[in-house]
């Protein structure tokens, strides 16, 4: 049985993943800020341990990762999933909101990598999956603070692929469409092809068993988004603007 480390394990996709993997008998380290949620999860699963840390705080996250290694051994698989999403009106820019998204969604992953990569390189093995989003593929309405963090993660993972894969470390990027969670509960529009966190967790676990670099789901949505990705700009803006009723 492997030692999985999951950031953002207290709710949504992360909690569903943590529950499924612990249910299958793996050792699971769950990291998040809400201690109570982590405690509840660890009460449900004997092989799950929660560690409270803010992924945006490099020292606190490093301490949590080191504690997890001390208690459960080297991390075999890391799913870097913690993230926030606040829809934005781009006519009113508050730099603090943009900075906060970057600190949690992007630097939160970098902070975790700092605690995980050195051991994996030394051991010549490991598996890291980073949770991005289809919102990182092209700029979408309301996503001005969130989307760039997810685009940055895709670029980060592509770049790290060249550094880590030669050392035996498997690297994957996960791009979900709409998943029903606390994060998307703020959306005031109908989310196409919405799936549950449990379905997302199954897609991720299955995708991580493949050798694909990108894990994209649900296909009914990511195929459409994949098409938009390669559309010429003029057509892309017209189509998305029309679809969302913006113009
Ligand atoms: N839902 C979707 O439609 C969708 C689509 C594409 C990608 N995603 C991505 O999937 C990931 C999980 O999102 P979700 O939908 O499951 O939302 P969620 O239910 O809000 O879960 C977010 C998780 O991240 C944790 N988190 C947030 N800020 C943190 C911080 N500063 N330090 C540590 N942990 C933090 C939260 O825990 P605490 O609050 O306890 O810290 C929570 O466990 C995110 O990266 C999100 O961008 C979601």
Coordinates of C-alpha atoms in Angstrom, one line a residue, residues 42-173:
X42 CA -9.5 10.5 10.0
X43 CA -12.2 9.2 12.4
X44 CA -13.9 7.5 9.3
X45 CA -10.7 6.0 8.0
X46 CA -8.0 4.4 10.2
X47 CA -5.2 4.9 7.6
X48 CA -5.9 8.6 7.1
X49 CA -4.1 11.3 9.0
X50 CA -4.8 15.0 8.9
X51 CA -2.3 17.8 9.2
X52 CA -3.3 21.4 9.5
X53 CA -1.4 23.8 7.3
X54 CA -2.0 26.7 5.0
X55 CA -0.3 25.8 1.6
X56 CA 0.4 29.5 1.2
X57 CA 2.7 29.4 4.2
X58 CA 5.9 27.6 3.1
X59 CA 7.2 26.9 6.6
X60 CA 3.9 25.6 7.9
X61 CA 3.5 23.3 4.9
X62 CA 7.1 22.0 5.1
X63 CA 6.5 21.2 8.8
X64 CA 3.3 19.3 7.9
X65 CA 5.0 17.3 5.1
X66 CA 8.0 16.5 7.3
X67 CA 5.6 15.3 10.1
X68 CA 3.8 13.1 7.6
X69 CA 7.0 11.6 6.4
X70 CA 8.1 10.9 10.0
X71 CA 4.8 9.3 10.9
X72 CA 4.0 7.4 7.7
X73 CA 7.2 7.1 5.8
X74 CA 8.3 8.6 2.4
X75 CA 5.5 10.0 0.2
X76 CA 4.9 7.8 -2.8
X77 CA 2.2 9.8 -4.5
X78 CA 1.3 13.5 -4.0
X79 CA -2.0 15.0 -5.3
X80 CA -1.6 18.8 -5.1
X81 CA -5.2 19.8 -5.1
X82 CA -5.7 22.7 -2.6
X83 CA -7.2 25.7 -4.3
X84 CA -9.5 28.7 -4.1
X85 CA -11.9 30.3 -6.6
X86 CA -13.5 33.7 -6.4
X87 CA -15.4 34.9 -9.5
X88 CA -14.2 38.3 -10.6
X89 CA -15.6 41.3 -12.3
X90 CA -12.6 42.4 -14.3
X91 CA -13.8 46.0 -14.5
X92 CA -12.9 46.3 -10.8
X93 CA -9.4 45.0 -10.1
X94 CA -8.4 44.4 -6.5
X95 CA -4.7 43.2 -6.7
X96 CA -5.0 41.6 -3.3
X97 CA -7.5 39.1 -4.6
X98 CA -5.2 38.2 -7.5
X99 CA -2.2 37.9 -5.2
X100 CA -4.2 35.6 -2.9
X101 CA -5.2 33.3 -5.7
X102 CA -1.6 33.1 -6.9
X103 CA -0.3 32.5 -3.4
X104 CA -2.7 29.6 -2.7
X105 CA -3.3 28.0 -6.1
X106 CA 0.2 28.4 -7.7
X107 CA 2.7 29.0 -4.9
X108 CA 0.9 26.5 -2.7
X109 CA 1.9 23.8 -5.2
X110 CA 5.4 25.1 -5.5
X111 CA 5.7 25.1 -1.6
X112 CA 4.5 21.4 -1.6
X113 CA 7.0 20.5 -4.3
X114 CA 9.8 21.9 -2.3
X115 CA 9.0 19.4 0.5
X116 CA 8.5 16.4 -1.8
X117 CA 10.8 16.6 -4.9
X118 CA 14.2 16.2 -3.1
X119 CA 13.3 12.8 -1.5
X120 CA 11.7 11.5 -4.8
X121 CA 14.8 12.5 -6.7
X122 CA 17.0 10.8 -4.1
X123 CA 14.9 7.6 -4.1
X124 CA 14.6 7.7 -8.0
X125 CA 10.8 7.2 -7.8
X126 CA 7.6 9.1 -7.0
X127 CA 4.4 10.3 -8.5
X128 CA 3.1 13.9 -8.4
X129 CA -0.3 15.0 -9.8
X130 CA -1.2 18.7 -9.9
X131 CA -4.8 19.8 -10.0
X132 CA -5.2 22.6 -12.6
X133 CA -8.5 23.2 -14.4
X134 CA -9.9 23.6 -17.9
X135 CA -10.1 27.3 -16.9
X136 CA -6.3 27.2 -17.4
X137 CA -6.7 26.4 -21.1
X138 CA -8.1 29.8 -22.2
X139 CA -9.3 32.9 -20.4
X140 CA -12.9 32.5 -19.4
X141 CA -15.5 35.0 -18.1
X142 CA -15.2 35.7 -14.3
X143 CA -12.0 33.8 -14.1
X144 CA -9.5 36.7 -14.2
X145 CA -8.0 35.9 -10.8
X146 CA -8.4 32.1 -10.9
X147 CA -7.7 31.2 -14.6
X148 CA -4.1 32.5 -14.7
X149 CA -3.1 30.4 -11.6
X150 CA -4.4 27.3 -13.4
X151 CA -2.6 28.2 -16.6
X152 CA 0.6 28.8 -14.6
X153 CA 0.2 25.3 -13.1
X154 CA 0.0 23.7 -16.6
X155 CA 3.1 25.5 -17.7
X156 CA 4.9 24.5 -14.4
X157 CA 4.0 20.9 -14.8
X158 CA 5.1 20.8 -18.5
X159 CA 8.4 22.4 -17.5
X160 CA 9.0 20.1 -14.5
X161 CA 8.2 17.1 -16.7
X162 CA 11.6 17.6 -18.4
X163 CA 13.4 17.8 -15.0
X164 CA 11.6 15.1 -13.0
X165 CA 10.7 12.3 -15.4
X166 CA 14.4 11.4 -16.2
X167 CA 14.8 10.9 -12.4
X168 CA 12.0 8.3 -12.3
X169 CA 9.3 10.8 -11.0
X170 CA 5.9 10.5 -12.8
X171 CA 4.3 13.9 -13.3
X172 CA 0.6 14.5 -14.3
X173 CA -1.7 17.5 -14.7

